[in-house]
Structures are given as structure tokens and as C-alpha cells.
Amino acid sequence: MSVLAKRLKAARLRAGLSQEKLGIMAGIDEMSSSARMNQYERGKHAPDWLTVERLAAVLNVPVAYFYATDDDAAELLLAFYALAPDARGRALELIKTMS
């Protein structure tokens, strides 16, 4: 399974959405949304960049999350993305002092 497929399924489950509902919310045709999302999650096909951007917006995750090969980095991306904008700057400064 590709990292994109793994992350897509995890984000969808975390959001509590069915494959069909996620597909429809991301602008995929109702008649094929479930089948296409299933193919994406199994790694049989990969969505194009625009579709990944729409999926990320629906799932409220950064696009980079879908491509993070390291699980810790993926979790860090989610945590950082969830922060308020002013907290992101403080978090970055803290991380920089730790290295």
C-alpha cells in the first residue's frame, strides 16, 4: 500500500466519513465517488494533485501529510496544522531551540 493510500484512509476514518461521502465532498461525481476513493485507498490508482488538495481541504489536513513517509513526521504535520496561526510561530521557535 502506498503512503498516500495509507494516510488517506487514516484521515478519512479519523474524520468519520465514508469513502462515498468524502469523494462527494471533494467534488468527485456521486456515481463514481465510492469506487474512486476505494481505488485511491487501496493504492490501485493515485489521485491527481488537484484532487489531493480538495481531499486535504475536506479532511482538514495539510497536503504534505499524504506524502510523509515517516509516521512521526506525519503526526507532527497534523499537530502543527491544528495549531492557531500565532501558536505555529511559537512552536517553530521552540523546535528550533531544541536542535
PDB file of C-alpha atoms in Angstrom:
ATOM      1  CA  MET A   1       0.000   0.000   0.000  1.00  0.00           C
ATOM      2  CA  SER A   2       1.359   3.439  -0.902  1.00  0.00           C
ATOM      3  CA  VAL A   3       1.947   6.035   1.775  1.00  0.00           C
ATOM      4  CA  LEU A   4      -0.718   8.245   0.171  1.00  0.00           C
ATOM      5  CA  ALA A   5      -3.243   5.412   0.322  1.00  0.00           C
ATOM      6  CA  LYS A   6      -2.404   4.708   3.966  1.00  0.00           C
ATOM      7  CA  ARG A   7      -2.638   8.355   5.015  1.00  0.00           C
ATOM      8  CA  LEU A   8      -5.828   8.953   3.034  1.00  0.00           C
ATOM      9  CA  LYS A   9      -7.605   6.072   4.727  1.00  0.00           C
ATOM     10  CA  ALA A  10      -6.379   7.121   8.176  1.00  0.00           C
ATOM     11  CA  ALA A  11      -7.521  10.727   7.675  1.00  0.00           C
ATOM     12  CA  ARG A  12     -10.901   9.626   6.334  1.00  0.00           C
ATOM     13  CA  LEU A  13     -11.501   7.309   9.274  1.00  0.00           C
ATOM     14  CA  ARG A  14     -10.373   9.986  11.729  1.00  0.00           C
ATOM     15  CA  ALA A  15     -12.920  12.358  10.129  1.00  0.00           C
ATOM     16  CA  GLY A  16     -15.654   9.726  10.395  1.00  0.00           C
ATOM     17  CA  LEU A  17     -16.537   9.846   6.703  1.00  0.00           C
ATOM     18  CA  SER A  18     -17.447   7.060   4.329  1.00  0.00           C
ATOM     19  CA  GLN A  19     -15.498   6.745   1.108  1.00  0.00           C
ATOM     20  CA  GLU A  20     -18.554   7.852  -0.824  1.00  0.00           C
ATOM     21  CA  LYS A  21     -19.197  10.929   1.355  1.00  0.00           C
ATOM     22  CA  LEU A  22     -15.550  12.015   1.206  1.00  0.00           C
ATOM     23  CA  GLY A  23     -15.485  11.650  -2.553  1.00  0.00           C
ATOM     24  CA  ILE A  24     -18.652  13.685  -2.992  1.00  0.00           C
ATOM     25  CA  MET A  25     -17.414  16.404  -0.628  1.00  0.00           C
ATOM     26  CA  ALA A  26     -14.160  16.569  -2.620  1.00  0.00           C
ATOM     27  CA  GLY A  27     -16.051  17.122  -5.863  1.00  0.00           C
ATOM     28  CA  ILE A  28     -15.952  13.613  -7.307  1.00  0.00           C
ATOM     29  CA  ASP A  29     -19.068  12.573  -9.214  1.00  0.00           C
ATOM     30  CA  GLU A  30     -21.626  10.891  -6.945  1.00  0.00           C
ATOM     31  CA  MET A  31     -21.910   7.844  -9.194  1.00  0.00           C
ATOM     32  CA  SER A  32     -18.204   7.041  -9.009  1.00  0.00           C
ATOM     33  CA  SER A  33     -17.060   8.619  -5.735  1.00  0.00           C
ATOM     34  CA  SER A  34     -17.113   5.434  -3.651  1.00  0.00           C
ATOM     35  CA  ALA A  35     -15.303   3.361  -6.286  1.00  0.00           C
ATOM     36  CA  ARG A  36     -12.657   6.026  -6.908  1.00  0.00           C
ATOM     37  CA  MET A  37     -11.987   6.568  -3.216  1.00  0.00           C
ATOM     38  CA  ASN A  38     -11.688   2.812  -2.764  1.00  0.00           C
ATOM     39  CA  GLN A  39      -9.114   2.651  -5.558  1.00  0.00           C
ATOM     40  CA  TYR A  40      -7.173   5.532  -4.021  1.00  0.00           C
ATOM     41  CA  GLU A  41      -7.160   3.904  -0.579  1.00  0.00           C
ATOM     42  CA  ARG A  42      -6.026   0.561  -1.971  1.00  0.00           C
ATOM     43  CA  GLY A  43      -3.270   2.253  -3.952  1.00  0.00           C
ATOM     44  CA  LYS A  44      -4.610   0.921  -7.236  1.00  0.00           C
ATOM     45  CA  HIS A  45      -4.799   4.474  -8.606  1.00  0.00           C
ATOM     46  CA  ALA A  46      -3.418   7.753  -7.280  1.00  0.00           C
ATOM     47  CA  PRO A  47      -5.402  10.980  -7.299  1.00  0.00           C
ATOM     48  CA  ASP A  48      -4.036  13.948  -9.220  1.00  0.00           C
ATOM     49  CA  TRP A  49      -2.649  16.935  -7.321  1.00  0.00           C
ATOM     50  CA  LEU A  50      -5.858  18.975  -7.512  1.00  0.00           C
ATOM     51  CA  THR A  51      -7.878  16.075  -6.106  1.00  0.00           C
ATOM     52  CA  VAL A  52      -5.342  15.631  -3.284  1.00  0.00           C
ATOM     53  CA  GLU A  53      -5.712  19.335  -2.479  1.00  0.00           C
ATOM     54  CA  ARG A  54      -9.507  19.012  -2.363  1.00  0.00           C
ATOM     55  CA  LEU A  55      -9.307  15.873  -0.202  1.00  0.00           C
ATOM     56  CA  ALA A  56      -6.930  17.640   2.190  1.00  0.00           C
ATOM     57  CA  ALA A  57      -9.309  20.593   2.468  1.00  0.00           C
ATOM     58  CA  VAL A  58     -12.281  18.343   3.228  1.00  0.00           C
ATOM     59  CA  LEU A  59     -10.287  16.319   5.759  1.00  0.00           C
ATOM     60  CA  ASN A  60      -8.675  19.435   7.267  1.00  0.00           C
ATOM     61  CA  VAL A  61      -5.135  18.121   6.895  1.00  0.00           C
ATOM     62  CA  PRO A  62      -2.119  19.594   5.107  1.00  0.00           C
ATOM     63  CA  VAL A  63      -1.395  18.165   1.657  1.00  0.00           C
ATOM     64  CA  ALA A  64       2.111  17.235   2.857  1.00  0.00           C
ATOM     65  CA  TYR A  65       0.547  14.779   5.327  1.00  0.00           C
ATOM     66  CA  PHE A  66      -0.413  12.472   2.458  1.00  0.00           C
ATOM     67  CA  TYR A  67       3.204  12.227   1.340  1.00  0.00           C
ATOM     68  CA  ALA A  68       5.007  11.983   4.701  1.00  0.00           C
ATOM     69  CA  THR A  69       6.819   8.643   4.642  1.00  0.00           C
ATOM     70  CA  ASP A  70       7.691   8.793   8.353  1.00  0.00           C
ATOM     71  CA  ASP A  71       4.805   8.247  10.796  1.00  0.00           C
ATOM     72  CA  ASP A  72       6.227  10.689  13.365  1.00  0.00           C
ATOM     73  CA  ALA A  73       6.587  13.387  10.712  1.00  0.00           C
ATOM     74  CA  ALA A  74       3.002  12.763   9.618  1.00  0.00           C
ATOM     75  CA  GLU A  75       1.738  13.172  13.177  1.00  0.00           C
ATOM     76  CA  LEU A  76       3.835  16.295  13.616  1.00  0.00           C
ATOM     77  CA  LEU A  77       2.302  17.767  10.448  1.00  0.00           C
ATOM     78  CA  LEU A  78      -1.202  17.102  11.781  1.00  0.00           C
ATOM     79  CA  ALA A  79      -0.407  18.610  15.178  1.00  0.00           C
ATOM     80  CA  PHE A  80       1.211  21.691  13.636  1.00  0.00           C
ATOM     81  CA  TYR A  81      -1.673  22.182  11.189  1.00  0.00           C
ATOM     82  CA  ALA A  82      -4.169  22.063  14.066  1.00  0.00           C
ATOM     83  CA  LEU A  83      -2.466  24.971  15.860  1.00  0.00           C
ATOM     84  CA  ALA A  84      -3.713  28.527  15.638  1.00  0.00           C
ATOM     85  CA  PRO A  85      -1.513  30.671  13.348  1.00  0.00           C
ATOM     86  CA  ASP A  86       0.148  32.545  16.225  1.00  0.00           C
ATOM     87  CA  ALA A  87       0.912  29.279  18.015  1.00  0.00           C
ATOM     88  CA  ARG A  88       2.605  27.908  14.892  1.00  0.00           C
ATOM     89  CA  GLY A  89       5.296  30.562  15.102  1.00  0.00           C
ATOM     90  CA  ARG A  90       5.922  29.811  18.769  1.00  0.00           C
ATOM     91  CA  ALA A  91       6.059  26.074  18.051  1.00  0.00           C
ATOM     92  CA  LEU A  92       8.605  26.626  15.285  1.00  0.00           C
ATOM     93  CA  GLU A  93      10.785  28.739  17.555  1.00  0.00           C
ATOM     94  CA  LEU A  94      10.647  26.088  20.283  1.00  0.00           C
ATOM     95  CA  ILE A  95      11.585  23.325  17.861  1.00  0.00           C
ATOM     96  CA  LYS A  96      14.499  25.366  16.513  1.00  0.00           C
ATOM     97  CA  THR A  97      15.900  25.804  20.030  1.00  0.00           C
ATOM     98  CA  MET A  98      15.778  22.028  20.557  1.00  0.00           C
ATOM     99  CA  SER A  99      18.013  21.139  17.625  1.00  0.00           C
TER     100      SER A  99
END
